[in-house]
Short mmCIF file of C-alpha atoms and ligand atoms in Angstrom, two decimals:
data_model
loop_
_atom_site.label_atom_id
_atom_site.label_comp_id
_atom_site.label_asym_id
_atom_site.label_seq_id
_atom_site.Cartn_x
_atom_site.Cartn_y
_atom_site.Cartn_z
CA MET A 1 -6.29 -19.29 7.05
CA THR A 2 -3.70 -18.94 9.92
CA THR A 3 -5.20 -18.25 13.37
CA GLY A 4 -3.80 -15.15 15.19
CA LEU A 5 -2.54 -13.57 11.89
CA VAL A 6 -2.84 -9.83 11.57
CA VAL A 7 -2.15 -8.06 8.29
CA ARG A 8 -1.52 -4.34 9.05
CA PRO A 9 0.22 -1.31 7.56
CA ALA A 10 4.04 -1.46 7.81
CA ARG A 11 5.73 1.20 10.07
CA GLU A 12 9.25 2.46 10.41
CA ALA A 13 9.75 0.42 13.58
CA ASP A 14 9.26 -2.75 11.35
CA LEU A 15 12.17 -1.95 9.04
CA ALA A 16 14.79 -4.13 10.80
CA ALA A 17 12.51 -7.10 11.16
CA MET A 18 11.39 -6.79 7.42
CA ALA A 19 15.09 -6.49 6.26
CA GLU A 20 15.97 -9.63 8.19
CA LEU A 21 12.98 -11.47 7.02
CA THR A 22 13.40 -10.65 3.26
CA GLY A 23 17.10 -11.44 3.52
CA LEU A 24 16.27 -14.85 4.89
CA ALA A 25 13.47 -15.67 2.55
CA TYR A 26 15.36 -14.65 -0.67
CA THR A 27 18.50 -16.48 0.31
CA GLU A 28 16.49 -19.58 1.08
CA VAL A 29 14.83 -19.41 -2.46
CA ASP A 30 18.27 -18.85 -4.02
CA ARG A 31 19.56 -21.94 -2.24
CA ARG A 32 16.62 -23.90 -3.48
CA THR A 33 16.77 -22.74 -7.10
CA PHE A 34 20.35 -21.78 -8.03
CA GLN A 35 22.13 -23.68 -10.78
CA ARG A 36 24.95 -26.05 -9.91
CA ASP A 37 27.61 -24.11 -11.84
CA TRP A 38 26.72 -20.78 -10.06
CA PRO A 39 28.60 -19.74 -6.90
CA ASP A 40 26.69 -20.84 -3.64
CA PRO A 41 24.12 -18.15 -2.67
CA GLN A 42 25.38 -16.05 0.31
CA PRO A 43 23.23 -14.36 2.99
CA ARG A 44 22.62 -10.64 2.33
CA THR A 45 25.57 -8.51 3.55
CA PRO A 46 24.84 -5.84 6.32
CA GLU A 47 25.59 -3.09 3.60
CA ARG A 48 22.86 -4.53 1.36
CA ASP A 49 20.55 -4.88 4.36
CA ALA A 50 21.14 -1.14 5.05
CA ALA A 51 20.46 -0.23 1.46
CA TRP A 52 17.21 -2.41 1.55
CA GLU A 53 16.10 -0.47 4.65
CA ARG A 54 16.83 2.91 3.11
CA ARG A 55 14.86 2.11 0.01
CA THR A 56 12.04 0.70 1.97
CA ALA A 57 11.95 3.69 4.42
CA HIS A 58 11.55 5.89 1.27
CA ALA A 59 8.49 3.70 0.16
CA LEU A 60 6.99 4.00 3.66
CA ARG A 61 7.05 7.78 3.36
CA THR A 62 5.83 7.98 -0.23
CA ASP A 63 3.31 5.01 -0.19
CA PRO A 64 2.19 4.23 3.34
CA GLU A 65 -0.90 2.52 1.88
CA GLY A 66 1.29 0.22 -0.25
CA CYS A 67 3.41 -1.24 2.47
CA TRP A 68 2.05 -4.10 4.62
CA VAL A 69 3.32 -6.50 7.17
CA ALA A 70 1.81 -9.85 8.53
CA GLU A 71 2.25 -10.38 12.25
CA LEU A 72 1.84 -13.66 13.98
CA ASP A 73 1.92 -13.65 17.86
CA GLY A 74 3.69 -10.36 17.81
CA ARG A 75 6.30 -11.49 15.34
CA VAL A 76 6.60 -10.01 11.79
CA VAL A 77 6.37 -13.02 9.62
CA GLY A 78 5.81 -11.39 6.16
CA CYS A 79 5.76 -8.17 4.22
CA ALA A 80 4.71 -6.68 0.85
CA ILE A 81 6.19 -3.30 -0.18
CA SER A 82 4.71 -1.62 -3.21
CA ARG A 83 4.64 1.87 -4.63
CA VAL A 84 2.70 3.88 -7.20
CA ARG A 85 4.61 6.11 -9.68
CA GLU A 86 2.40 7.95 -12.08
CA LEU A 87 -0.02 5.23 -13.32
CA MET A 88 2.15 2.30 -12.50
CA TRP A 89 2.06 -0.09 -9.49
CA ILE A 90 5.39 -1.55 -8.52
CA LEU A 91 5.95 -4.34 -6.13
CA SER A 92 9.43 -3.86 -4.56
CA SER A 93 9.50 -6.69 -1.97
CA PHE A 94 7.42 -9.57 -1.06
CA ALA A 95 8.40 -12.28 1.39
CA VAL A 96 7.08 -14.70 4.09
CA ALA A 97 9.23 -16.33 6.80
CA PRO A 98 10.21 -19.72 5.51
CA ASP A 99 8.58 -21.54 8.54
CA VAL A 100 5.18 -19.89 7.72
CA GLN A 101 5.11 -20.21 3.98
CA GLY A 102 2.36 -22.13 2.19
CA ARG A 103 -0.35 -21.16 4.80
CA GLY A 104 -1.96 -18.34 2.90
CA VAL A 105 -0.11 -15.40 4.38
CA GLY A 106 1.44 -14.28 1.08
CA THR A 107 -2.00 -14.31 -0.61
CA GLN A 108 -3.33 -11.87 1.94
CA LEU A 109 -0.35 -9.58 1.84
CA LEU A 110 -0.30 -9.45 -1.93
CA ALA A 111 -4.08 -8.63 -1.97
CA ALA A 112 -3.36 -5.73 0.36
CA ALA A 113 -0.54 -4.36 -1.77
CA LEU A 114 -2.50 -4.84 -5.01
CA HIS A 115 -5.36 -2.83 -3.55
CA HIS A 116 -2.84 0.19 -3.40
CA GLY A 117 -2.53 -0.03 -7.19
CA ARG A 118 -6.16 -0.38 -7.95
CA GLY A 119 -6.28 2.84 -9.97
CA CYS A 120 -3.18 2.03 -12.08
CA LEU A 121 -2.99 1.15 -15.79
CA ARG A 122 0.16 -0.71 -15.50
CA GLY A 123 2.07 -3.00 -13.04
CA MET A 124 5.67 -4.11 -13.06
CA PHE A 125 7.97 -6.05 -10.79
CA ALA A 126 10.78 -8.54 -10.88
CA ALA A 127 10.11 -12.11 -9.42
CA SER A 128 12.38 -14.70 -8.02
CA ALA A 129 12.30 -18.22 -9.42
CA ASP A 130 10.18 -19.39 -6.37
CA PRO A 131 7.40 -21.47 -7.94
CA ALA A 132 4.94 -20.43 -5.09
CA ALA A 133 5.60 -16.71 -5.89
CA VAL A 134 5.31 -17.22 -9.67
CA ARG A 135 2.00 -19.00 -9.16
CA ARG A 136 0.59 -16.09 -7.06
CA TYR A 137 1.70 -13.56 -9.72
CA ARG A 138 0.19 -15.31 -12.68
CA LEU A 139 -3.03 -15.90 -10.74
CA ALA A 140 -3.04 -12.20 -10.04
CA GLY A 141 -3.09 -11.54 -13.77
CA PHE A 142 0.52 -10.69 -14.56
CA THR A 143 2.27 -11.75 -17.71
CA LEU A 144 5.59 -13.66 -17.01
CA HIS A 145 8.72 -12.64 -18.98
CA PRO A 146 11.79 -14.73 -18.21
CA GLN A 147 14.81 -12.75 -17.25
CA MET A 148 18.49 -13.38 -18.36
CA PHE A 149 21.66 -12.15 -16.68
CA LEU A 150 25.21 -11.91 -17.94
CA THR A 151 28.18 -12.24 -15.67
CA GLY A 152 31.97 -12.63 -15.84
CA THR A 153 35.16 -10.65 -16.46
CA VAL A 154 35.11 -7.97 -19.04
CA ASP A 155 37.50 -8.52 -21.94
CA ARG A 156 39.37 -5.21 -21.91
CA ASP A 157 40.36 -5.67 -25.66
CA ALA A 158 36.62 -5.59 -26.46
CA LEU A 159 35.98 -2.25 -24.85
CA PRO A 160 34.91 0.28 -27.59
CA VAL A 161 35.63 4.00 -27.48
CA VAL A 162 32.39 5.53 -26.07
CA GLU A 163 31.71 9.22 -26.62
CA ARG A 164 29.23 11.63 -25.19
CA VAL A 165 28.59 9.71 -21.95
CA ARG A 166 29.06 11.93 -18.85
CA GLU A 167 28.61 11.82 -15.11
CA GLY A 168 25.03 12.56 -14.05
CA SER A 169 23.59 14.32 -11.07
CA ALA A 170 20.21 15.48 -9.51
CA GLY A 171 20.11 18.03 -12.27
CA ASP A 172 19.37 15.18 -14.70
CA ILE A 173 16.14 13.98 -12.93
CA ASP A 174 13.85 15.74 -15.53
CA LEU A 175 15.76 14.17 -18.43
CA MET A 176 15.55 10.74 -16.72
CA ASN A 177 11.82 11.02 -15.99
CA SER A 178 11.25 11.74 -19.62
CA VAL A 179 13.34 8.74 -20.70
CA ASP A 180 11.36 6.63 -18.20
CA ARG A 181 8.06 7.78 -19.72
CA GLN A 182 9.17 6.90 -23.21
CA THR A 183 10.64 3.43 -22.25
CA ARG A 184 8.59 2.05 -19.32
CA GLY A 185 5.49 4.39 -19.47
CA ALA A 186 5.93 5.93 -16.07
CA ALA A 187 8.71 8.09 -14.44
CA HIS A 188 10.59 6.99 -11.34
CA LEU A 189 10.03 10.48 -9.71
CA SER A 190 11.45 10.48 -6.18
CA ASP A 191 12.90 7.05 -6.68
CA HIS A 192 15.61 8.73 -8.62
CA GLU A 193 16.70 10.41 -5.31
CA ALA A 194 16.91 6.91 -3.67
CA LEU A 195 18.92 5.56 -6.71
CA LEU A 196 21.21 8.64 -6.74
CA GLU A 197 22.10 8.02 -3.09
CA GLN A 198 23.27 4.50 -3.81
CA PHE A 199 24.72 4.43 -7.33
CA ARG A 200 26.96 6.33 -9.76
CA LEU A 201 24.92 7.95 -12.50
CA LEU A 202 25.89 8.00 -16.22
CA VAL A 203 24.03 10.16 -18.71
CA CYS A 204 24.23 10.19 -22.50
CA GLU A 205 22.59 12.99 -24.60
CA THR A 206 22.96 13.35 -28.35
CA SER A 207 20.94 15.36 -30.89
CA SER A 208 18.66 12.34 -31.45
CA SER A 209 18.75 10.29 -28.27
CA GLN A 210 18.93 10.34 -24.48
CA GLY A 211 19.68 7.77 -21.84
CA TYR A 212 21.00 6.98 -18.41
CA ALA A 213 22.42 4.16 -16.29
CA TYR A 214 22.88 3.72 -12.59
CA VAL A 215 26.04 1.77 -11.92
CA GLY A 216 27.18 -0.20 -8.75
CA ALA A 217 30.58 0.25 -7.19
CA GLY A 218 32.12 -2.60 -9.20
CA GLY A 219 30.99 -1.37 -12.66
CA SER A 220 27.76 -3.46 -12.88
CA PRO A 221 24.86 -1.51 -14.30
CA VAL A 222 21.75 -1.80 -12.01
CA LEU A 223 19.35 0.19 -14.31
CA ALA A 224 19.81 1.27 -17.85
CA ALA A 225 17.29 3.19 -20.02
CA ALA A 226 17.58 4.96 -23.33
CA THR A 227 15.60 6.14 -26.28
CA THR A 228 17.75 4.11 -28.62
CA ARG A 229 19.57 0.76 -28.48
CA ARG A 230 22.83 2.51 -29.48
CA THR A 231 22.75 4.86 -26.53
CA ALA A 232 21.74 2.10 -24.10
CA SER A 233 24.76 -0.03 -25.35
CA ASP A 234 27.12 2.93 -25.01
CA LEU A 235 26.01 3.41 -21.32
CA VAL A 236 26.46 -0.23 -20.50
CA TRP A 237 29.94 -0.28 -22.12
CA GLU A 238 30.89 2.82 -20.19
CA ALA A 239 29.85 1.00 -16.91
CA PHE A 240 31.82 -2.05 -17.90
CA ALA A 241 34.87 0.01 -18.69
CA SER A 242 34.85 1.31 -15.11
CA SER A 243 35.18 -2.18 -13.62
CA SER A 244 38.62 -3.21 -12.22
CA PRO A 245 40.47 -5.47 -14.65
CA GLY A 246 39.90 -9.14 -13.61
CA SER A 247 36.90 -8.39 -11.31
CA THR A 248 33.41 -9.83 -11.93
CA VAL A 249 30.69 -7.74 -13.26
CA SER A 250 27.02 -8.60 -13.95
CA LEU A 251 24.11 -7.27 -15.90
CA HIS A 252 20.87 -8.60 -14.41
CA HIS A 253 17.22 -8.44 -15.46
CA VAL A 254 17.63 -8.64 -19.27
CA THR A 255 14.37 -9.60 -21.05
CA ALA A 256 14.10 -11.04 -24.59
CA ALA A 257 13.03 -7.58 -25.74
CA ASN A 258 16.53 -6.37 -25.05
CA GLN A 259 18.79 -8.37 -27.23
CA TRP A 260 21.04 -5.34 -27.50
CA ALA A 261 22.04 -5.90 -23.86
CA ILE A 262 22.82 -9.57 -24.54
CA ASP A 263 24.97 -8.47 -27.47
CA VAL A 264 26.96 -6.02 -25.29
CA GLY A 265 27.47 -8.72 -22.59
CA LEU A 266 28.57 -11.38 -25.15
CA ALA A 267 30.87 -8.93 -26.85
CA ALA A 268 32.47 -8.27 -23.45
CA ARG A 269 32.80 -12.09 -23.16
CA LEU A 270 30.33 -12.42 -20.29
CA SER A 271 28.32 -15.56 -19.94
CA VAL A 272 24.53 -15.65 -20.25
CA HIS A 273 22.10 -17.41 -17.82
CA THR A 274 18.34 -17.17 -16.94
CA SER A 275 16.84 -16.37 -13.51
CA GLY A 276 13.43 -15.24 -12.48
CA TYR A 277 10.73 -13.31 -14.29
CA LEU A 278 9.70 -9.80 -15.15
CA CYS A 279 6.02 -9.69 -14.27
CA LEU A 280 3.86 -7.13 -16.16
CA ARG A 281 0.28 -5.86 -16.37
CA GLY A 282 -1.05 -3.55 -19.05
CA MET A 283 2.33 -3.10 -20.84
CA LYS A 284 4.97 -4.85 -22.83
CA PRO A 285 8.56 -5.43 -21.60
CA PRO A 286 10.25 -2.00 -21.73
CA ALA A 287 13.03 -1.48 -24.19
CA PRO A 288 15.79 -0.36 -24.55
CA TYR A 289 15.62 -0.90 -20.82
CA VAL A 290 17.27 -3.07 -18.16
CA HIS A 291 15.31 -2.70 -14.94
CA HIS A 292 16.34 -2.31 -11.33
CA GLY A 293 15.36 -5.33 -9.17
CA SER A 294 13.04 -3.35 -6.75
CA LEU A 295 12.61 0.11 -8.06
CA LEU A 296 12.24 -1.27 -11.65
C1 COA B 301 6.26 -16.02 -2.39
C2 COA B 301 5.80 -16.02 -0.96
C3 COA B 301 5.92 -14.58 -0.46
C4 COA B 301 4.37 -16.52 -0.83
O1 COA B 301 3.96 -16.47 0.47
P1 COA B 301 3.08 -17.85 1.07
O2 COA B 301 2.55 -17.39 2.38
O3 COA B 301 4.05 -18.95 1.09
O4 COA B 301 1.99 -17.94 -0.15
P2 COA B 301 0.58 -18.61 -0.01
O5 COA B 301 0.65 -19.72 1.10
O6 COA B 301 -0.44 -17.60 0.25
O7 COA B 301 0.44 -19.22 -1.38
C5 COA B 301 1.45 -19.96 -1.93
C6 COA B 301 0.86 -20.57 -3.28
O8 COA B 301 1.89 -21.27 -4.04
C7 COA B 301 1.56 -22.66 -4.08
N1 COA B 301 2.81 -23.37 -4.02
C8 COA B 301 3.59 -23.63 -2.95
N2 COA B 301 4.65 -24.33 -3.41
C9 COA B 301 4.57 -24.40 -4.76
C10 COA B 301 5.39 -25.01 -5.79
N3 COA B 301 6.53 -25.64 -5.45
N4 COA B 301 4.96 -24.99 -7.06
C11 COA B 301 3.90 -24.22 -7.38
N5 COA B 301 3.04 -23.64 -6.48
C12 COA B 301 3.36 -23.85 -5.14
C13 COA B 301 0.57 -22.94 -2.96
O9 COA B 301 -0.19 -24.08 -3.31
C14 COA B 301 -0.19 -21.63 -2.93
O10 COA B 301 -1.13 -21.59 -4.04
P3 COA B 301 -2.76 -21.83 -3.86
O11 COA B 301 -3.12 -20.88 -2.71
O12 COA B 301 -3.34 -21.43 -5.16
O13 COA B 301 -2.85 -23.21 -3.49
C15 COA B 301 6.75 -16.91 -0.10
O14 COA B 301 6.61 -18.16 -0.48
C16 COA B 301 8.19 -16.49 -0.02
O15 COA B 301 8.52 -15.64 0.79
N6 COA B 301 8.96 -16.99 -0.95
C17 COA B 301 10.40 -16.65 -0.89
C18 COA B 301 10.69 -15.25 -1.26
C19 COA B 301 10.24 -14.96 -2.57
O16 COA B 301 10.62 -15.55 -3.60
N7 COA B 301 9.49 -13.86 -2.73
C20 COA B 301 9.04 -13.31 -3.99
C21 COA B 301 10.00 -12.40 -4.52
S1 COA B 301 9.45 -11.75 -5.95
#
């Protein structure tokens, strides 16, 4: 127990402090756990900080009871941001300042955020490789599914001809919510608005399948969901095709249930690595599905 510690609901005025704190804590874990042949972890850029703040501001509006900070002597030293979508509880961010870790702060924050999901059937979030975090999650009853990622330069000669993939828009939210329910068991609802603000959307519809993918500026898919592996693969290929020749693309958060994604990455001549875990409760790893790191 840490004397003087207050755990209270997070407010909009805490956003900048929480962004700084999560950026610091995540970079510190990456420095401790990254593999020697990976590039050195870099601090979160101001653009990514701003994106984190926008996503978290959205959670503060939709899930005020799921967002908590820990304050010690007037300083924000930890936060847990969670949201409930249909009957799924999602942990989007969880961090304690490196100099205060290991003193029980994280345990209290996680308990408060978990309380927000007490009526949920399912739970889902992506965990870092931090052994302290992983211990907390398993003790809270989550199953741990190791995540792979693929990264490298796309072999342009390997790009297949992809048909029926089109640009998406807010008009596709119903379609996407339906694919979400079929793949991960709960729709993203208003989180699609937050994703649409930050990423390019690709949609694929055929007579027998539907799917979508959000794609970062460099051509890296950040979320892909479809009702068939073929459609999911087409969406990832289309994203890869949009990368600039010679630039690096990555496909993160691939679980063992999604071998199709590994096959696409390997066919594009990317290399495969492992990092972190998908933590689940009341469900199996979604497929065909590659989750977003914080909106899942
Ligand atoms: C994960 C995190 C939020 C936990 O907060 P915290 O205040 O340090 O957590 P607590 O002190 O309440 O609990 C830490 C637990 O991990 C254990 N632990 C600490 N180091 C460990 C290690 N190397 N291996 C295994 N367990 C470890 C502690 O013993 C404690 O467990 P116990 O209470 O059962 O003894 C914090 O460590 C953090 O910010 N990590 C970096 C960011 C991160 O990875 N966040 C998670 C993203 S998904």
